[in-house]
Amino acid sequence: MRLTLRTRAGRAKRRLVLGLFALLSAAGPGWDRPARAEPAPPLRFCADPDNLPFSSADETTPGLYVELGREIARELGRPFQPVWVPTFYAKRQMRMKLLAGQCDGFVGLPDDAGFMAPRVVLSNPFLRLGYALVVPKGTGIASLRDLGGRRVAVQFSTAPQDLLASQADIQAVTVLSVEEAMRDLLDGKADAAFVWGASAGWLNKTRFEDAFAVIPVEEGMAWTVGIGFAREQDALRGQVNQALAGMAPFVSALTTKYGLPQAASPAPAPGPGGGEHKPPANAAESSRAADGAIGHKLFNENCAHCHGTDAVQGERRRNLRLLQRRYGDEVREAFMTTVTHGRINKGMPNWSGILSADEFNEILAFLLSVQVQ
Ligand code: HEC
């Protein structure tokens, strides 16, 4: 027995146990930082090594999220350490990194009550992001209403493509990247592009010598983002909220530096504490009885081009006649969260500010009257 302990396997095992202990101590909830003068542990934010204008492993242009992380760490008196992870599979990365304690925060998560809740909690929002119209300067196109009769470049399988599909008088030109859309504008193959604003702003600044106007589009195509933390890190979230409260000018300077289109209405000023996002008052609780007729009309006017006339839709994930089956007792909550936040990256717009709480209730009443049993 004594002999086996000296074998390599035995040593490896002991190292593993020690390593595990170190990992657990670092990640464990409520593990207090020692009061002695030991160096503060680094604030580690997960960041994509190649996702400008947000983050980059290239020191000369670290990106908005990395610079923000550094500034927050400075405020908290801790060194900053990015943990590089590609964010293409954001949810998977959050499970593997954030929830496993390998980083403390994940910057840029949508302010969406349903996004990996309750395991992930969000800081106050600090930035508004979304789709934008890109046009050569001086064309007179300033909003979606000016697109009638025009050729508009959109990326394949994005919310703008879905939106334009319902507009008979707009000719969509499908492209594979934001850069391709902007080249089409230069080559006269399109009159406007309707693409992800942050990428367009960054390319405009770094590749196209500011040739274009990049105009943010609200209308359900923009949302706010914050920093995600594992639920157990609520104390850290509070500290970060406090740091963020004074940083609006810093964030604004960063948006200019990285060419992000400035939204017409800035993100709500973050307050020092709390910061739980709540759906608009009334939307979730209203018990107003509706018979479905008004909702039916509202639905066909606003939702039918993606969810089918009268909510008859063959594609399963867009079939709203399955809501009751899918969500059971939580159908109202699931509905309200989805319509008031959207699932922008999946093509479902955010309708808050466009339809009222009463109108949401009317639409839900209609949908509940047509559920499959
Ligand atoms: C531009 C297209 C588009 C429009 C317009 C649209 N939706 Fe959606 N919606 C989607 C897509 C795509 C999904 C599926 C998202 C996903 O896969 O999670 C969806 C999902 C939903 C869901 C969640 C379904 C589920 O089973 O989880 C609800 C609820 C919903 N939409 C309601 C509405 C309502 C109400 C309207 C009108 C006010 C509307 N949508 C308009 C594209 C759209």
GROMACS .gro file of C-alpha atoms and ligand atoms in nm:
model
  416
    1MET     CA    1   0.000   0.000   0.000
    2ARG     CA    2   0.276   0.239   0.098
    3LEU     CA    3   0.445   0.149  -0.226
    4THR     CA    4   0.147   0.247  -0.442
    5LEU     CA    5   0.139   0.592  -0.291
    6ARG     CA    6   0.483   0.653  -0.433
    7THR     CA    7   0.379   0.546  -0.782
    8ARG     CA    8   0.311   0.805  -1.047
    9ALA     CA    9  -0.060   0.734  -1.038
   10GLY     CA   10  -0.068   0.803  -0.667
   11ARG     CA   11   0.110   1.135  -0.708
   12ALA     CA   12  -0.114   1.234  -0.995
   13LYS     CA   13  -0.416   1.154  -0.783
   14ARG     CA   14  -0.296   1.368  -0.496
   15ARG     CA   15  -0.223   1.654  -0.733
   16LEU     CA   16  -0.568   1.618  -0.878
   17VAL     CA   17  -0.730   1.635  -0.536
   18LEU     CA   18  -0.525   1.942  -0.445
   19GLY     CA   19  -0.607   2.102  -0.778
   20LEU     CA   20  -0.974   2.034  -0.734
   21PHE     CA   21  -0.963   2.188  -0.390
   22ALA     CA   22  -0.798   2.501  -0.529
   23LEU     CA   23  -1.059   2.521  -0.803
   24LEU     CA   24  -1.348   2.481  -0.563
   25SER     CA   25  -1.209   2.741  -0.325
   26ALA     CA   26  -1.173   2.988  -0.606
   27ALA     CA   27  -1.519   2.928  -0.745
   28GLY     CA   28  -1.715   2.839  -0.434
   29PRO     CA   29  -1.993   3.071  -0.325
   30GLY     CA   30  -1.933   3.278  -0.016
   31TRP     CA   31  -1.560   3.216  -0.009
   32ASP     CA   32  -1.445   3.536   0.153
   33ARG     CA   33  -1.141   3.714   0.031
   34PRO     CA   34  -0.876   3.715   0.306
   35ALA     CA   35  -0.851   4.051   0.481
   36ARG     CA   36  -0.471   4.033   0.488
   37ALA     CA   37  -0.265   4.224   0.236
   38GLU     CA   38  -0.266   3.949  -0.024
   39PRO     CA   39  -0.298   4.068  -0.383
   40ALA     CA   40  -0.660   4.092  -0.494
   41PRO     CA   41  -0.760   3.808  -0.726
   42PRO     CA   42  -0.802   3.907  -1.090
   43LEU     CA   43  -1.145   3.990  -1.223
   44ARG     CA   44  -1.183   3.738  -1.506
   45PHE     CA   45  -1.425   3.811  -1.788
   46CYS     CA   46  -1.494   3.563  -2.065
   47ALA     CA   47  -1.432   3.731  -2.399
   48ASP     CA   48  -1.414   3.626  -2.762
   49PRO     CA   49  -1.056   3.658  -2.895
   50ASP     CA   50  -1.180   3.764  -3.238
   51ASN     CA   51  -1.500   3.963  -3.223
   52LEU     CA   52  -1.427   4.329  -3.287
   53PRO     CA   53  -1.553   4.585  -3.208
   54PHE     CA   54  -1.637   4.401  -2.883
   55SER     CA   55  -1.327   4.203  -2.796
   56SER     CA   56  -0.998   4.092  -2.940
   57ALA     CA   57  -0.681   3.921  -2.822
   58ASP     CA   58  -0.490   4.185  -3.017
   59GLU     CA   59  -0.351   4.427  -2.757
   60THR     CA   60  -0.362   4.727  -2.991
   61THR     CA   61  -0.741   4.704  -3.031
   62PRO     CA   62  -0.872   4.510  -2.732
   63GLY     CA   63  -1.235   4.601  -2.801
   64LEU     CA   64  -1.512   4.770  -2.608
   65TYR     CA   65  -1.593   4.482  -2.371
   66VAL     CA   66  -1.229   4.425  -2.277
   67GLU     CA   67  -1.167   4.795  -2.214
   68LEU     CA   68  -1.484   4.812  -2.007
   69GLY     CA   69  -1.375   4.506  -1.808
   70ARG     CA   70  -1.038   4.664  -1.733
   71GLU     CA   71  -1.202   4.983  -1.615
   72ILE     CA   72  -1.444   4.794  -1.390
   73ALA     CA   73  -1.156   4.590  -1.246
   74ARG     CA   74  -0.964   4.912  -1.180
   75GLU     CA   75  -1.266   5.051  -0.994
   76LEU     CA   76  -1.281   4.734  -0.784
   77GLY     CA   77  -0.908   4.745  -0.714
   78ARG     CA   78  -0.842   4.416  -0.888
   79PRO     CA   79  -0.625   4.322  -1.187
   80PHE     CA   80  -0.815   4.229  -1.503
   81GLN     CA   81  -0.783   3.902  -1.687
   82PRO     CA   82  -0.969   3.810  -2.006
   83VAL     CA   83  -1.048   3.439  -2.045
   84TRP     CA   84  -1.063   3.375  -2.418
   85VAL     CA   85  -1.359   3.177  -2.547
   86PRO     CA   86  -1.525   3.193  -2.888
   87THR     CA   87  -1.879   3.316  -2.827
   88PHE     CA   88  -2.045   3.157  -3.126
   89TYR     CA   89  -2.211   2.906  -2.895
   90ALA     CA   90  -2.276   3.154  -2.616
   91LYS     CA   91  -2.498   2.931  -2.408
   92ARG     CA   92  -2.265   2.636  -2.423
   93GLN     CA   93  -1.969   2.858  -2.332
   94MET     CA   94  -2.157   2.996  -2.037
   95ARG     CA   95  -2.223   2.649  -1.904
   96MET     CA   96  -1.863   2.543  -1.953
   97LYS     CA   97  -1.689   2.861  -1.837
   98LEU     CA   98  -1.907   3.103  -1.643
   99LEU     CA   99  -2.113   2.847  -1.454
  100ALA     CA  100  -1.805   2.633  -1.396
  101GLY     CA  101  -1.630   2.927  -1.232
  102GLN     CA  102  -1.358   2.965  -1.494
  103CYS     CA  103  -1.451   3.327  -1.547
  104ASP     CA  104  -1.640   3.569  -1.323
  105GLY     CA  105  -1.839   3.758  -1.583
  106PHE     CA  106  -1.963   3.734  -1.940
  107VAL     CA  107  -1.999   4.074  -2.107
  108GLY     CA  108  -2.265   4.159  -2.363
  109LEU     CA  109  -2.554   3.933  -2.269
  110PRO     CA  110  -2.897   4.052  -2.380
  111ASP     CA  111  -3.108   4.209  -2.110
  112ASP     CA  112  -3.354   3.926  -2.143
  113ALA     CA  113  -3.518   3.787  -1.832
  114GLY     CA  114  -3.533   3.444  -1.993
  115PHE     CA  115  -3.171   3.420  -2.100
  116MET     CA  116  -3.036   3.127  -1.899
  117ALA     CA  117  -3.225   3.246  -1.593
  118PRO     CA  118  -3.217   3.166  -1.308
  119ARG     CA  119  -2.860   3.036  -1.319
  120VAL     CA  120  -2.724   3.351  -1.481
  121VAL     CA  121  -2.799   3.695  -1.335
  122LEU     CA  122  -2.733   4.019  -1.518
  123SER     CA  123  -2.577   4.354  -1.426
  124ASN     CA  124  -2.758   4.673  -1.508
  125PRO     CA  125  -2.759   4.726  -1.884
  126PHE     CA  126  -2.483   4.957  -2.009
  127LEU     CA  127  -2.521   4.954  -2.387
  128ARG     CA  128  -2.788   4.940  -2.654
  129LEU     CA  129  -2.719   4.722  -2.958
  130GLY     CA  130  -2.913   4.623  -3.262
  131TYR     CA  131  -2.957   4.630  -3.635
  132ALA     CA  132  -2.890   4.942  -3.838
  133LEU     CA  133  -2.950   5.088  -4.179
  134VAL     CA  134  -2.631   5.158  -4.371
  135VAL     CA  135  -2.649   5.404  -4.659
  136PRO     CA  136  -2.399   5.607  -4.859
  137LYS     CA  137  -2.399   5.956  -4.708
  138GLY     CA  138  -2.648   6.200  -4.855
  139THR     CA  139  -2.907   5.957  -4.997
  140GLY     CA  140  -3.191   6.090  -4.785
  141ILE     CA  141  -3.273   5.744  -4.647
  142ALA     CA  142  -3.315   5.790  -4.274
  143SER     CA  143  -3.548   5.517  -4.156
  144LEU     CA  144  -3.725   5.195  -4.256
  145ARG     CA  145  -4.009   5.405  -4.394
  146ASP     CA  146  -3.779   5.539  -4.666
  147LEU     CA  147  -3.702   5.197  -4.813
  148GLY     CA  148  -4.004   5.166  -5.045
  149GLY     CA  149  -3.895   5.087  -5.401
  150ARG     CA  150  -3.530   5.038  -5.297
  151ARG     CA  151  -3.289   4.747  -5.313
  152VAL     CA  152  -3.183   4.656  -4.963
  153ALA     CA  153  -2.895   4.422  -4.875
  154VAL     CA  154  -2.970   4.185  -4.586
  155GLN     CA  155  -2.779   3.894  -4.442
  156PHE     CA  156  -2.916   3.549  -4.497
  157SER     CA  157  -3.127   3.419  -4.209
  158THR     CA  158  -3.139   3.734  -3.997
  159ALA     CA  159  -3.427   3.929  -3.847
  160PRO     CA  160  -3.401   4.204  -4.114
  161GLN     CA  161  -3.435   3.943  -4.388
  162ASP     CA  162  -3.756   3.815  -4.226
  163LEU     CA  163  -3.885   4.168  -4.184
  164LEU     CA  164  -3.821   4.265  -4.547
  165ALA     CA  165  -3.978   3.941  -4.669
  166SER     CA  166  -4.312   4.089  -4.569
  167GLN     CA  167  -4.261   4.415  -4.760
  168ALA     CA  168  -4.363   4.364  -5.121
  169ASP     CA  169  -4.227   4.699  -5.238
  170ILE     CA  170  -3.871   4.640  -5.113
  171GLN     CA  171  -3.630   4.430  -5.311
  172ALA     CA  172  -3.406   4.228  -5.082
  173VAL     CA  173  -3.049   4.158  -5.194
  174THR     CA  174  -2.924   3.864  -4.989
  175VAL     CA  175  -2.560   3.869  -4.877
  176LEU     CA  176  -2.345   3.650  -4.655
  177SER     CA  177  -2.162   3.915  -4.452
  178VAL     CA  178  -2.191   4.274  -4.340
  179GLU     CA  179  -1.880   4.355  -4.539
  180GLU     CA  180  -2.033   4.211  -4.856
  181ALA     CA  181  -2.342   4.425  -4.798
  182MET     CA  182  -2.127   4.736  -4.772
  183ARG     CA  183  -1.933   4.645  -5.087
  184ASP     CA  184  -2.265   4.605  -5.270
  185LEU     CA  185  -2.349   4.960  -5.167
  186LEU     CA  186  -2.020   5.088  -5.308
  187ASP     CA  187  -2.070   4.889  -5.629
  188GLY     CA  188  -2.423   5.024  -5.674
  189LYS     CA  189  -2.581   4.679  -5.635
  190ALA     CA  190  -2.795   4.794  -5.342
  191ASP     CA  191  -2.931   5.128  -5.219
  192ALA     CA  192  -2.919   5.048  -4.848
  193ALA     CA  193  -2.806   4.768  -4.618
  194PHE     CA  194  -3.000   4.653  -4.313
  195VAL     CA  195  -2.744   4.474  -4.099
  196TRP     CA  196  -2.594   4.428  -3.750
  197GLY     CA  197  -2.507   4.783  -3.645
  198ALA     CA  198  -2.193   4.720  -3.442
  199SER     CA  199  -2.018   4.537  -3.726
  200ALA     CA  200  -2.126   4.798  -3.980
  201GLY     CA  201  -2.000   5.084  -3.761
  202TRP     CA  202  -1.667   4.915  -3.702
  203LEU     CA  203  -1.614   4.833  -4.072
  204ASN     CA  204  -1.723   5.182  -4.171
  205LYS     CA  205  -1.454   5.322  -3.947
  206THR     CA  206  -1.171   5.079  -4.019
  207ARG     CA  207  -1.224   4.972  -4.383
  208PHE     CA  208  -1.451   5.217  -4.559
  209GLU     CA  209  -1.312   5.552  -4.445
  210ASP     CA  210  -1.642   5.655  -4.295
  211ALA     CA  211  -1.815   5.652  -4.633
  212PHE     CA  212  -2.152   5.550  -4.489
  213ALA     CA  213  -2.414   5.673  -4.249
  214VAL     CA  214  -2.499   5.396  -4.000
  215ILE     CA  215  -2.845   5.459  -3.857
  216PRO     CA  216  -2.967   5.247  -3.565
  217VAL     CA  217  -3.312   5.097  -3.613
  218GLU     CA  218  -3.533   5.065  -3.307
  219GLU     CA  219  -3.869   4.908  -3.409
  220GLY     CA  220  -3.805   4.581  -3.229
  221MET     CA  221  -3.455   4.546  -3.372
  222ALA     CA  222  -3.252   4.679  -3.077
  223TRP     CA  223  -3.202   4.571  -2.717
  224THR     CA  224  -2.979   4.646  -2.419
  225VAL     CA  225  -2.696   4.430  -2.294
  226GLY     CA  226  -2.531   4.380  -1.956
  227ILE     CA  227  -2.274   4.157  -1.790
  228GLY     CA  228  -2.380   3.806  -1.686
  229PHE     CA  229  -2.272   3.640  -1.361
  230ALA     CA  230  -2.338   3.300  -1.212
  231ARG     CA  231  -2.628   3.330  -0.965
  232GLU     CA  232  -2.393   3.266  -0.672
  233GLN     CA  233  -2.193   3.578  -0.761
  234ASP     CA  234  -2.462   3.823  -0.665
  235ALA     CA  235  -2.227   4.023  -0.441
  236LEU     CA  236  -1.990   4.075  -0.731
  237ARG     CA  237  -2.280   4.179  -0.950
  238GLY     CA  238  -2.367   4.447  -0.692
  239GLN     CA  239  -2.009   4.580  -0.695
  240VAL     CA  240  -2.004   4.586  -1.074
  241ASN     CA  241  -2.337   4.770  -1.083
  242GLN     CA  242  -2.190   5.031  -0.855
  243ALA     CA  243  -1.885   5.069  -1.078
  244LEU     CA  244  -2.105   5.089  -1.389
  245ALA     CA  245  -2.321   5.362  -1.237
  246GLY     CA  246  -2.052   5.624  -1.292
  247MET     CA  247  -1.926   5.493  -1.623
  248ALA     CA  248  -2.176   5.620  -1.880
  249PRO     CA  249  -1.929   5.881  -2.017
  250PHE     CA  250  -1.657   5.615  -2.040
  251VAL     CA  251  -1.889   5.378  -2.228
  252SER     CA  252  -1.998   5.659  -2.457
  253ALA     CA  253  -1.634   5.739  -2.542
  254LEU     CA  254  -1.576   5.371  -2.617
  255THR     CA  255  -1.874   5.354  -2.853
  256THR     CA  256  -1.723   5.645  -3.045
  257LYS     CA  257  -1.377   5.489  -3.044
  258TYR     CA  258  -1.511   5.161  -3.183
  259GLY     CA  259  -1.753   5.317  -3.429
  260LEU     CA  260  -2.073   5.180  -3.274
  261PRO     CA  261  -2.380   5.357  -3.410
  262GLN     CA  262  -2.526   5.570  -3.134
  263ALA     CA  263  -2.885   5.481  -3.060
  264ALA     CA  264  -3.134   5.766  -3.061
  265SER     CA  265  -3.243   5.681  -2.707
  266PRO     CA  266  -2.950   5.586  -2.484
  267ALA     CA  267  -2.957   5.288  -2.250
  268PRO     CA  268  -3.138   5.360  -1.924
  269ALA     CA  269  -2.894   5.505  -1.671
  270PRO     CA  270  -2.786   5.221  -1.445
  271GLY     CA  271  -2.860   5.280  -1.077
  272PRO     CA  272  -2.631   5.167  -0.796
  273GLY     CA  273  -2.817   4.868  -0.658
  274GLY     CA  274  -3.081   4.614  -0.756
  275GLY     CA  275  -3.104   4.611  -1.130
  276GLU     CA  276  -3.341   4.322  -1.173
  277HIS     CA  277  -3.508   4.363  -1.506
  278LYS     CA  278  -3.885   4.357  -1.489
  279PRO     CA  279  -4.123   4.329  -1.779
  280PRO     CA  280  -4.335   4.641  -1.825
  281ALA     CA  281  -4.579   4.688  -1.539
  282ASN     CA  282  -4.909   4.527  -1.609
  283ALA     CA  283  -4.793   4.307  -1.890
  284ALA     CA  284  -4.751   3.997  -1.680
  285GLU     CA  285  -5.028   4.038  -1.426
  286SER     CA  286  -5.314   4.201  -1.605
  287SER     CA  287  -5.619   3.984  -1.564
  288ARG     CA  288  -5.828   4.176  -1.811
  289ALA     CA  289  -6.054   3.933  -1.985
  290ALA     CA  290  -6.036   3.947  -2.359
  291ASP     CA  291  -6.249   3.747  -2.599
  292GLY     CA  292  -5.984   3.712  -2.867
  293ALA     CA  293  -6.145   3.907  -3.152
  294ILE     CA  294  -5.929   4.217  -3.107
  295GLY     CA  295  -5.626   3.997  -3.048
  296HIS     CA  296  -5.700   3.800  -3.363
  297LYS     CA  297  -5.691   4.118  -3.569
  298LEU     CA  298  -5.375   4.247  -3.395
  299PHE     CA  299  -5.212   3.912  -3.452
  300ASN     CA  300  -5.284   3.903  -3.823
  301GLU     CA  301  -5.159   4.259  -3.862
  302ASN     CA  302  -4.835   4.221  -3.667
  303CYS     CA  303  -4.736   3.860  -3.628
  304ALA     CA  304  -4.886   3.665  -3.918
  305HIS     CA  305  -4.605   3.714  -4.167
  306CYS     CA  306  -4.377   3.505  -3.945
  307HIS     CA  307  -4.626   3.300  -3.743
  308GLY     CA  308  -4.884   3.236  -4.016
  309THR     CA  309  -5.227   3.386  -4.078
  310ASP     CA  310  -5.457   3.292  -3.788
  311ALA     CA  311  -5.147   3.137  -3.626
  312VAL     CA  312  -5.145   2.843  -3.867
  313GLN     CA  313  -4.776   2.776  -3.912
  314GLY     CA  314  -4.608   2.455  -4.024
  315GLU     CA  315  -4.264   2.528  -3.889
  316ARG     CA  316  -4.264   2.391  -3.535
  317ARG     CA  317  -4.055   2.650  -3.356
  318ARG     CA  318  -4.277   2.929  -3.488
  319ASN     CA  319  -4.602   2.743  -3.429
  320LEU     CA  320  -4.776   2.942  -3.158
  321ARG     CA  321  -5.060   2.692  -3.135
  322LEU     CA  322  -4.819   2.479  -2.934
  323LEU     CA  323  -4.757   2.737  -2.661
  324GLN     CA  324  -4.987   2.571  -2.409
  325ARG     CA  325  -4.830   2.232  -2.468
  326ARG     CA  326  -4.485   2.375  -2.443
  327TYR     CA  327  -4.517   2.593  -2.139
  328GLY     CA  328  -4.819   2.461  -1.948
  329ASP     CA  329  -4.880   2.677  -1.641
  330GLU     CA  330  -4.609   2.919  -1.747
  331VAL     CA  331  -4.757   3.000  -2.084
  332ARG     CA  332  -4.845   3.360  -1.990
  333GLU     CA  333  -4.501   3.427  -1.853
  334ALA     CA  334  -4.326   3.266  -2.151
  335PHE     CA  335  -4.540   3.467  -2.391
  336MET     CA  336  -4.490   3.802  -2.213
  337THR     CA  337  -4.116   3.753  -2.174
  338THR     CA  338  -4.077   3.665  -2.541
  339VAL     CA  339  -4.284   3.952  -2.680
  340THR     CA  340  -4.135   4.215  -2.447
  341HIS     CA  341  -3.774   4.109  -2.506
  342GLY     CA  342  -3.777   3.930  -2.839
  343ARG     CA  343  -3.528   3.659  -2.927
  344ILE     CA  344  -3.340   3.884  -3.155
  345ASN     CA  345  -3.070   3.640  -3.255
  346LYS     CA  346  -3.339   3.393  -3.361
  347GLY     CA  347  -3.542   3.638  -3.564
  348MET     CA  348  -3.817   3.716  -3.313
  349PRO     CA  349  -3.840   4.095  -3.274
  350ASN     CA  350  -3.886   4.277  -2.944
  351TRP     CA  351  -4.233   4.430  -2.939
  352SER     CA  352  -4.211   4.641  -2.626
  353GLY     CA  353  -4.274   5.003  -2.710
  354ILE     CA  354  -4.458   4.896  -3.026
  355LEU     CA  355  -4.758   4.715  -2.879
  356SER     CA  356  -4.908   4.795  -2.539
  357ALA     CA  357  -4.958   4.562  -2.244
  358ASP     CA  358  -5.329   4.551  -2.324
  359GLU     CA  359  -5.256   4.457  -2.682
  360PHE     CA  360  -5.025   4.177  -2.569
  361ASN     CA  361  -5.308   4.048  -2.350
  362GLU     CA  362  -5.550   4.059  -2.640
  363ILE     CA  363  -5.311   3.866  -2.863
  364LEU     CA  364  -5.248   3.608  -2.591
  365ALA     CA  365  -5.624   3.565  -2.542
  366PHE     CA  366  -5.658   3.496  -2.913
  367LEU     CA  367  -5.368   3.250  -2.911
  368LEU     CA  368  -5.508   3.066  -2.610
  369SER     CA  369  -5.832   3.020  -2.802
  370VAL     CA  370  -5.656   2.835  -3.085
  371GLN     CA  371  -5.420   2.600  -2.897
  372VAL     CA  372  -5.396   2.240  -3.014
  373GLN     CA  373  -5.513   2.008  -2.739
  374HEC     C1  374  -3.993   3.876  -3.815
  374HEC     C2  375  -4.056   3.752  -3.780
  374HEC     C3  376  -4.143   3.749  -3.656
  374HEC     C4  377  -4.246   3.833  -3.624
  374HEC     C5  378  -4.299   3.951  -3.702
  374HEC     C6  379  -4.299   3.783  -3.500
  374HEC     N1  380  -4.230   3.675  -3.458
  374HEC    FE1  381  -4.262   3.568  -3.288
  374HEC     N2  382  -4.106   3.447  -3.334
  374HEC     C7  383  -4.033   3.451  -3.450
  374HEC     C8  384  -3.940   3.341  -3.453
  374HEC     C9  385  -3.841   3.309  -3.563
  374HEC    C10  386  -3.961   3.269  -3.332
  374HEC    C11  387  -3.891   3.142  -3.286
  374HEC    C12  388  -3.773   3.181  -3.201
  374HEC    C13  389  -3.702   3.059  -3.147
  374HEC     O1  390  -3.668   2.972  -3.225
  374HEC     O2  391  -3.685   3.054  -3.025
  374HEC    C14  392  -4.067   3.338  -3.261
  374HEC    C15  393  -4.113   3.300  -3.138
  374HEC    C16  394  -4.223   3.356  -3.075
  374HEC    C17  395  -4.277   3.311  -2.948
  374HEC    C18  396  -4.221   3.199  -2.862
  374HEC    C19  397  -4.269   3.066  -2.914
  374HEC    C20  398  -4.226   2.951  -2.829
  374HEC     O3  399  -4.285   2.843  -2.849
  374HEC     O4  400  -4.137   2.964  -2.745
  374HEC    C21  401  -4.385   3.389  -2.920
  374HEC    C22  402  -4.473   3.382  -2.799
  374HEC    C23  403  -4.398   3.483  -3.030
  374HEC     N3  404  -4.297   3.461  -3.121
  374HEC    C24  405  -4.496   3.579  -3.037
  374HEC    C25  406  -4.507   3.670  -3.140
  374HEC    C26  407  -4.610   3.770  -3.146
  374HEC    C27  408  -4.723   3.786  -3.047
  374HEC    C28  409  -4.582   3.845  -3.257
  374HEC    C29  410  -4.660   3.967  -3.307
  374HEC    C30  411  -4.680   4.073  -3.214
  374HEC    C31  412  -4.464   3.790  -3.320
  374HEC     N4  413  -4.420   3.685  -3.246
  374HEC    C32  414  -4.409   3.838  -3.435
  374HEC    C33  415  -4.043   3.546  -3.550
  374HEC    C34  416  -4.133   3.649  -3.551
   0.00000   0.00000   0.00000
